[in-house]
PDB file of C-alpha atoms in Angstrom:
ATOM      1  CA  MET A   1     133.946 109.485 100.488  1.00 88.00           C
ATOM      2  CA  ARG A   2     135.290 111.416 103.345  1.00 91.00           C
ATOM      3  CA  TRP A   3     134.980 109.807 106.803  1.00 92.00           C
ATOM      4  CA  SER A   4     134.929 110.970 110.415  1.00 92.00           C
ATOM      5  CA  VAL A   5     134.617 108.931 113.599  1.00 92.00           C
ATOM      6  CA  LEU A   6     132.798 110.366 116.538  1.00 92.00           C
ATOM      7  CA  ASP A   7     132.129 109.247 120.075  1.00 94.00           C
ATOM      8  CA  SER A   8     128.438 108.897 121.049  1.00 94.00           C
ATOM      9  CA  PRO A   9     126.503 107.415 123.975  1.00 93.00           C
ATOM     10  CA  ILE A  10     126.085 104.287 121.839  1.00 93.00           C
ATOM     11  CA  GLY A  11     129.748 104.027 121.088  1.00 93.00           C
ATOM     12  CA  GLU A  12     131.739 105.188 118.225  1.00 94.00           C
ATOM     13  CA  LEU A  13     130.042 106.129 114.987  1.00 95.00           C
ATOM     14  CA  SER A  14     131.647 106.365 111.554  1.00 95.00           C
ATOM     15  CA  VAL A  15     130.099 108.954 109.333  1.00 95.00           C
ATOM     16  CA  ALA A  16     130.802 109.575 105.629  1.00 94.00           C
ATOM     17  CA  VAL A  17     129.977 112.187 103.103  1.00 94.00           C
ATOM     18  CA  ASP A  18     130.432 112.521  99.401  1.00 94.00           C
ATOM     19  CA  ASP A  19     130.144 115.581  97.232  1.00 93.00           C
ATOM     20  CA  ASP A  20     126.278 115.442  97.433  1.00 95.00           C
ATOM     21  CA  GLY A  21     125.589 114.771 101.047  1.00 96.00           C
ATOM     22  CA  LEU A  22     125.766 112.303 103.969  1.00 97.00           C
ATOM     23  CA  CYS A  23     126.043 108.822 102.566  1.00 96.00           C
ATOM     24  CA  ARG A  24     126.943 106.456 105.415  1.00 96.00           C
ATOM     25  CA  VAL A  25     126.668 105.972 109.223  1.00 97.00           C
ATOM     26  CA  ARG A  26     128.230 102.871 110.653  1.00 95.00           C
ATOM     27  CA  PHE A  27     128.291 101.601 114.157  1.00 95.00           C
ATOM     28  CA  GLY A  28     131.818 101.348 115.436  1.00 93.00           C
ATOM     29  CA  ALA A  29     135.032 103.085 114.225  1.00 89.00           C
ATOM     30  CA  ILE A  30     136.517 102.620 110.790  1.00 88.00           C
ATOM     31  CA  GLU A  31     140.193 103.010 110.392  1.00 83.00           C
ATOM     32  CA  LEU A  32     141.072 106.510 109.177  1.00 75.00           C
ATOM     33  CA  GLY A  33     144.297 107.687 107.667  1.00 65.00           C
ATOM     34  CA  PRO A  34     146.641 109.941 109.558  1.00 57.00           C
ATOM     35  CA  GLU A  35     144.428 112.952 108.874  1.00 61.00           C
ATOM     36  CA  ARG A  36     140.813 113.381 109.594  1.00 63.00           C
ATOM     37  CA  ALA A  37     138.807 114.662 106.711  1.00 62.00           C
ATOM     38  CA  GLN A  38     137.978 118.384 107.033  1.00 77.00           C
ATOM     39  CA  ASP A  39     134.611 118.876 105.552  1.00 89.00           C
ATOM     40  CA  PRO A  40     131.773 121.306 106.547  1.00 94.00           C
ATOM     41  CA  LEU A  41     129.198 118.663 105.946  1.00 94.00           C
ATOM     42  CA  LEU A  42     131.019 116.142 108.227  1.00 94.00           C
ATOM     43  CA  THR A  43     131.171 118.851 110.865  1.00 94.00           C
ATOM     44  CA  ALA A  44     127.477 119.528 110.490  1.00 96.00           C
ATOM     45  CA  ALA A  45     126.689 115.770 110.781  1.00 96.00           C
ATOM     46  CA  GLU A  46     128.892 115.500 113.934  1.00 94.00           C
ATOM     47  CA  GLU A  47     127.206 118.600 115.511  1.00 96.00           C
ATOM     48  CA  GLN A  48     123.660 117.400 114.660  1.00 98.00           C
ATOM     49  CA  LEU A  49     124.393 113.858 115.966  1.00 97.00           C
ATOM     50  CA  ALA A  50     125.817 115.344 119.196  1.00 97.00           C
ATOM     51  CA  ALA A  51     122.735 117.500 119.622  1.00 97.00           C
ATOM     52  CA  TYR A  52     120.484 114.454 118.939  1.00 97.00           C
ATOM     53  CA  PHE A  53     122.175 112.407 121.606  1.00 96.00           C
ATOM     54  CA  ALA A  54     122.005 115.388 124.001  1.00 95.00           C
ATOM     55  CA  GLY A  55     118.232 115.500 123.447  1.00 94.00           C
ATOM     56  CA  GLU A  56     118.460 118.849 121.756  1.00 95.00           C
ATOM     57  CA  LEU A  57     117.627 117.826 118.175  1.00 96.00           C
ATOM     58  CA  LYS A  58     114.584 115.832 117.032  1.00 96.00           C
ATOM     59  CA  GLU A  59     114.923 116.198 113.306  1.00 95.00           C
ATOM     60  CA  PHE A  60     118.114 116.088 111.204  1.00 97.00           C
ATOM     61  CA  ASP A  61     118.674 118.692 108.528  1.00 96.00           C
ATOM     62  CA  LEU A  62     121.405 117.167 106.315  1.00 97.00           C
ATOM     63  CA  PRO A  63     121.549 116.596 102.633  1.00 97.00           C
ATOM     64  CA  LEU A  64     121.530 112.847 102.045  1.00 97.00           C
ATOM     65  CA  SER A  65     123.307 111.000  99.188  1.00 97.00           C
ATOM     66  CA  VAL A  66     122.033 107.454  99.018  1.00 95.00           C
ATOM     67  CA  ARG A  67     123.215 105.728  95.833  1.00 93.00           C
ATOM     68  CA  VAL A  68     122.545 102.198  96.855  1.00 95.00           C
ATOM     69  CA  GLY A  69     119.331 100.200  97.204  1.00 95.00           C
ATOM     70  CA  SER A  70     116.347  99.133  95.259  1.00 96.00           C
ATOM     71  CA  ARG A  71     113.289 101.309  94.517  1.00 97.00           C
ATOM     72  CA  PHE A  72     111.425  99.486  97.326  1.00 97.00           C
ATOM     73  CA  GLU A  73     114.257 100.088  99.735  1.00 98.00           C
ATOM     74  CA  HIS A  74     114.246 103.714  98.867  1.00 98.00           C
ATOM     75  CA  ALA A  75     110.536 103.901  99.434  1.00 98.00           C
ATOM     76  CA  VAL A  76     110.976 102.331 102.882  1.00 98.00           C
ATOM     77  CA  TRP A  77     113.842 104.676 103.807  1.00 98.00           C
ATOM     78  CA  ASP A  78     111.728 107.620 102.783  1.00 97.00           C
ATOM     79  CA  GLN A  79     108.930 106.321 104.955  1.00 98.00           C
ATOM     80  CA  LEU A  80     111.189 105.880 107.951  1.00 98.00           C
ATOM     81  CA  LYS A  81     112.035 109.582 107.815  1.00 97.00           C
ATOM     82  CA  ARG A  82     108.321 110.285 108.228  1.00 97.00           C
ATOM     83  CA  ILE A  83     108.067 108.406 111.542  1.00 97.00           C
ATOM     84  CA  PRO A  84     107.938 111.201 114.169  1.00 96.00           C
ATOM     85  CA  TYR A  85     110.553 111.428 116.784  1.00 96.00           C
ATOM     86  CA  GLY A  86     109.710 109.445 119.880  1.00 94.00           C
ATOM     87  CA  GLU A  87     107.173 107.305 117.954  1.00 95.00           C
ATOM     88  CA  MET A  88     107.324 103.789 116.613  1.00 96.00           C
ATOM     89  CA  GLN A  89     105.672 101.870 113.788  1.00 96.00           C
ATOM     90  CA  THR A  90     105.712  98.171 113.024  1.00 97.00           C
ATOM     91  CA  TYR A  91     107.232  96.569 110.034  1.00 97.00           C
ATOM     92  CA  GLY A  92     103.791  95.885 108.839  1.00 97.00           C
ATOM     93  CA  ASP A  93     102.784  99.615 109.292  1.00 97.00           C
ATOM     94  CA  VAL A  94     105.670 100.626 107.048  1.00 98.00           C
ATOM     95  CA  ALA A  95     104.791  97.987 104.490  1.00 98.00           C
ATOM     96  CA  LYS A  96     101.254  99.334 104.262  1.00 98.00           C
ATOM     97  CA  ALA A  97     102.556 102.938 104.002  1.00 97.00           C
ATOM     98  CA  VAL A  98     104.745 102.039 101.010  1.00 97.00           C
ATOM     99  CA  GLY A  99     101.839 100.300  99.305  1.00 96.00           C
ATOM    100  CA  ASP A 100     102.767  96.613  99.834  1.00 96.00           C
ATOM    101  CA  PRO A 101     100.926  95.457 103.042  1.00 96.00           C
ATOM    102  CA  GLY A 102     102.364  91.863 102.713  1.00 96.00           C
ATOM    103  CA  ALA A 103     105.936  93.004 102.624  1.00 96.00           C
ATOM    104  CA  ALA A 104     106.776  93.327 106.434  1.00 96.00           C
ATOM    105  CA  ARG A 105     109.790  90.963 106.086  1.00 95.00           C
ATOM    106  CA  ALA A 106     111.051  92.984 103.048  1.00 97.00           C
ATOM    107  CA  VAL A 107     110.719  96.095 105.214  1.00 97.00           C
ATOM    108  CA  GLY A 108     112.879  94.407 107.803  1.00 95.00           C
ATOM    109  CA  THR A 109     115.424  93.690 105.182  1.00 96.00           C
ATOM    110  CA  ALA A 110     115.374  97.240 103.880  1.00 97.00           C
ATOM    111  CA  CYS A 111     115.788  98.517 107.399  1.00 96.00           C
ATOM    112  CA  ASN A 112     118.854  96.255 107.851  1.00 95.00           C
ATOM    113  CA  ARG A 113     120.341  97.699 104.620  1.00 96.00           C
ATOM    114  CA  ASN A 114     119.701 101.267 105.662  1.00 97.00           C
ATOM    115  CA  PRO A 115     123.123 103.014 104.910  1.00 97.00           C
ATOM    116  CA  ILE A 116     122.310 105.901 107.291  1.00 97.00           C
ATOM    117  CA  PRO A 117     120.929 104.546 110.587  1.00 97.00           C
ATOM    118  CA  VAL A 118     120.050 106.964 113.343  1.00 97.00           C
ATOM    119  CA  ILE A 119     119.583 109.788 110.841  1.00 97.00           C
ATOM    120  CA  VAL A 120     117.192 107.642 108.775  1.00 98.00           C
ATOM    121  CA  PRO A 121     115.535 106.256 111.927  1.00 97.00           C
ATOM    122  CA  CYS A 122     115.140 102.506 111.276  1.00 96.00           C
ATOM    123  CA  HIS A 123     115.357 102.100 115.050  1.00 96.00           C
ATOM    124  CA  ARG A 124     111.807 103.411 115.243  1.00 97.00           C
ATOM    125  CA  VAL A 125     110.469 100.234 113.513  1.00 97.00           C
ATOM    126  CA  VAL A 126     109.469  97.392 115.746  1.00 96.00           C
ATOM    127  CA  GLY A 127     107.890  93.994 115.432  1.00 94.00           C
ATOM    128  CA  ALA A 128     104.109  93.271 115.725  1.00 91.00           C
ATOM    129  CA  GLY A 129     102.841  94.228 119.148  1.00 89.00           C
ATOM    130  CA  GLY A 130     105.827  96.482 119.791  1.00 88.00           C
ATOM    131  CA  LYS A 131     108.237  93.552 120.026  1.00 89.00           C
ATOM    132  CA  MET A 132     111.951  94.658 119.979  1.00 91.00           C
ATOM    133  CA  VAL A 133     113.414  92.834 116.938  1.00 88.00           C
ATOM    134  CA  GLY A 134     116.133  93.513 114.444  1.00 82.00           C
ATOM    135  CA  PHE A 135     118.617  96.342 114.297  1.00 87.00           C
ATOM    136  CA  GLY A 136     121.956  96.535 112.533  1.00 86.00           C
ATOM    137  CA  GLY A 137     123.583  97.984 115.704  1.00 88.00           C
ATOM    138  CA  GLY A 138     121.956  95.363 117.956  1.00 90.00           C
ATOM    139  CA  ILE A 139     118.919  95.357 120.155  1.00 93.00           C
ATOM    140  CA  PRO A 140     120.570  97.134 123.117  1.00 93.00           C
ATOM    141  CA  LEU A 141     121.452 100.149 120.842  1.00 94.00           C
ATOM    142  CA  LYS A 142     117.934 100.118 119.393  1.00 95.00           C
ATOM    143  CA  ARG A 143     116.547 100.119 122.926  1.00 94.00           C
ATOM    144  CA  HIS A 144     118.837 103.010 123.898  1.00 94.00           C
ATOM    145  CA  LEU A 145     117.831 105.137 120.977  1.00 96.00           C
ATOM    146  CA  LEU A 146     114.059 104.510 121.604  1.00 96.00           C
ATOM    147  CA  GLU A 147     114.448 105.200 125.319  1.00 95.00           C
ATOM    148  CA  LEU A 148     116.355 108.416 124.584  1.00 95.00           C
ATOM    149  CA  GLU A 149     113.579 109.663 122.322  1.00 96.00           C
ATOM    150  CA  ALA A 150     110.830 108.560 124.734  1.00 94.00           C
ATOM    151  CA  ARG A 151     112.546 110.327 127.683  1.00 93.00           C
ATOM    152  CA  ILE A 152     113.091 113.568 125.755  1.00 92.00           C
ATOM    153  CA  THR A 153     109.480 113.429 124.368  1.00 90.00           C
ATOM    154  CA  LEU A 154     108.171 113.008 127.967  1.00 89.00           C
ATOM    155  CA  GLU A 155     110.418 115.732 129.319  1.00 87.00           C
ATOM    156  CA  THR A 156     109.499 118.228 126.647  1.00 83.00           C
ATOM    157  CA  SER A 157     105.764 117.559 126.940  1.00 78.00           C
ATOM    158  CA  TRP A 158     105.899 118.611 130.530  1.00 72.00           C
ATOM    159  CA  LEU A 159     107.499 122.005 129.945  1.00 60.00           C
TER     160      LEU A 159
END
């Protein structure tokens, strides 16, 4: 894996790619060697994340390489990518969408294990009744991402 660390409005993000695509996003900086990896995919990921945080990008267009997770987790992560920008679904909604209506807690676990948060938007999943629960980066970061998307959605709907 080749890593890069970038600044964002939610703090430093560590981003990793392998030969097949983007494979990790972590909140916070990882320790890099003396040289930053030079990789066109890392550069594209950095540019797209910067555009997302600037409110200029609503959908990421990066090849993903996720080699971890169960079949159920992959189904959840695929469903997360279908949640539109600026919208939310509950853990129960996602469980129903992947064919297991009683698996809301398992959806929460899959969201927590998401290796590519922000790009695979687990922040768009909330508790029943819209309750702000669970997020690997913490509730304040989840709230920031949801507020960013809501603000951009509102601003662009008025144009």
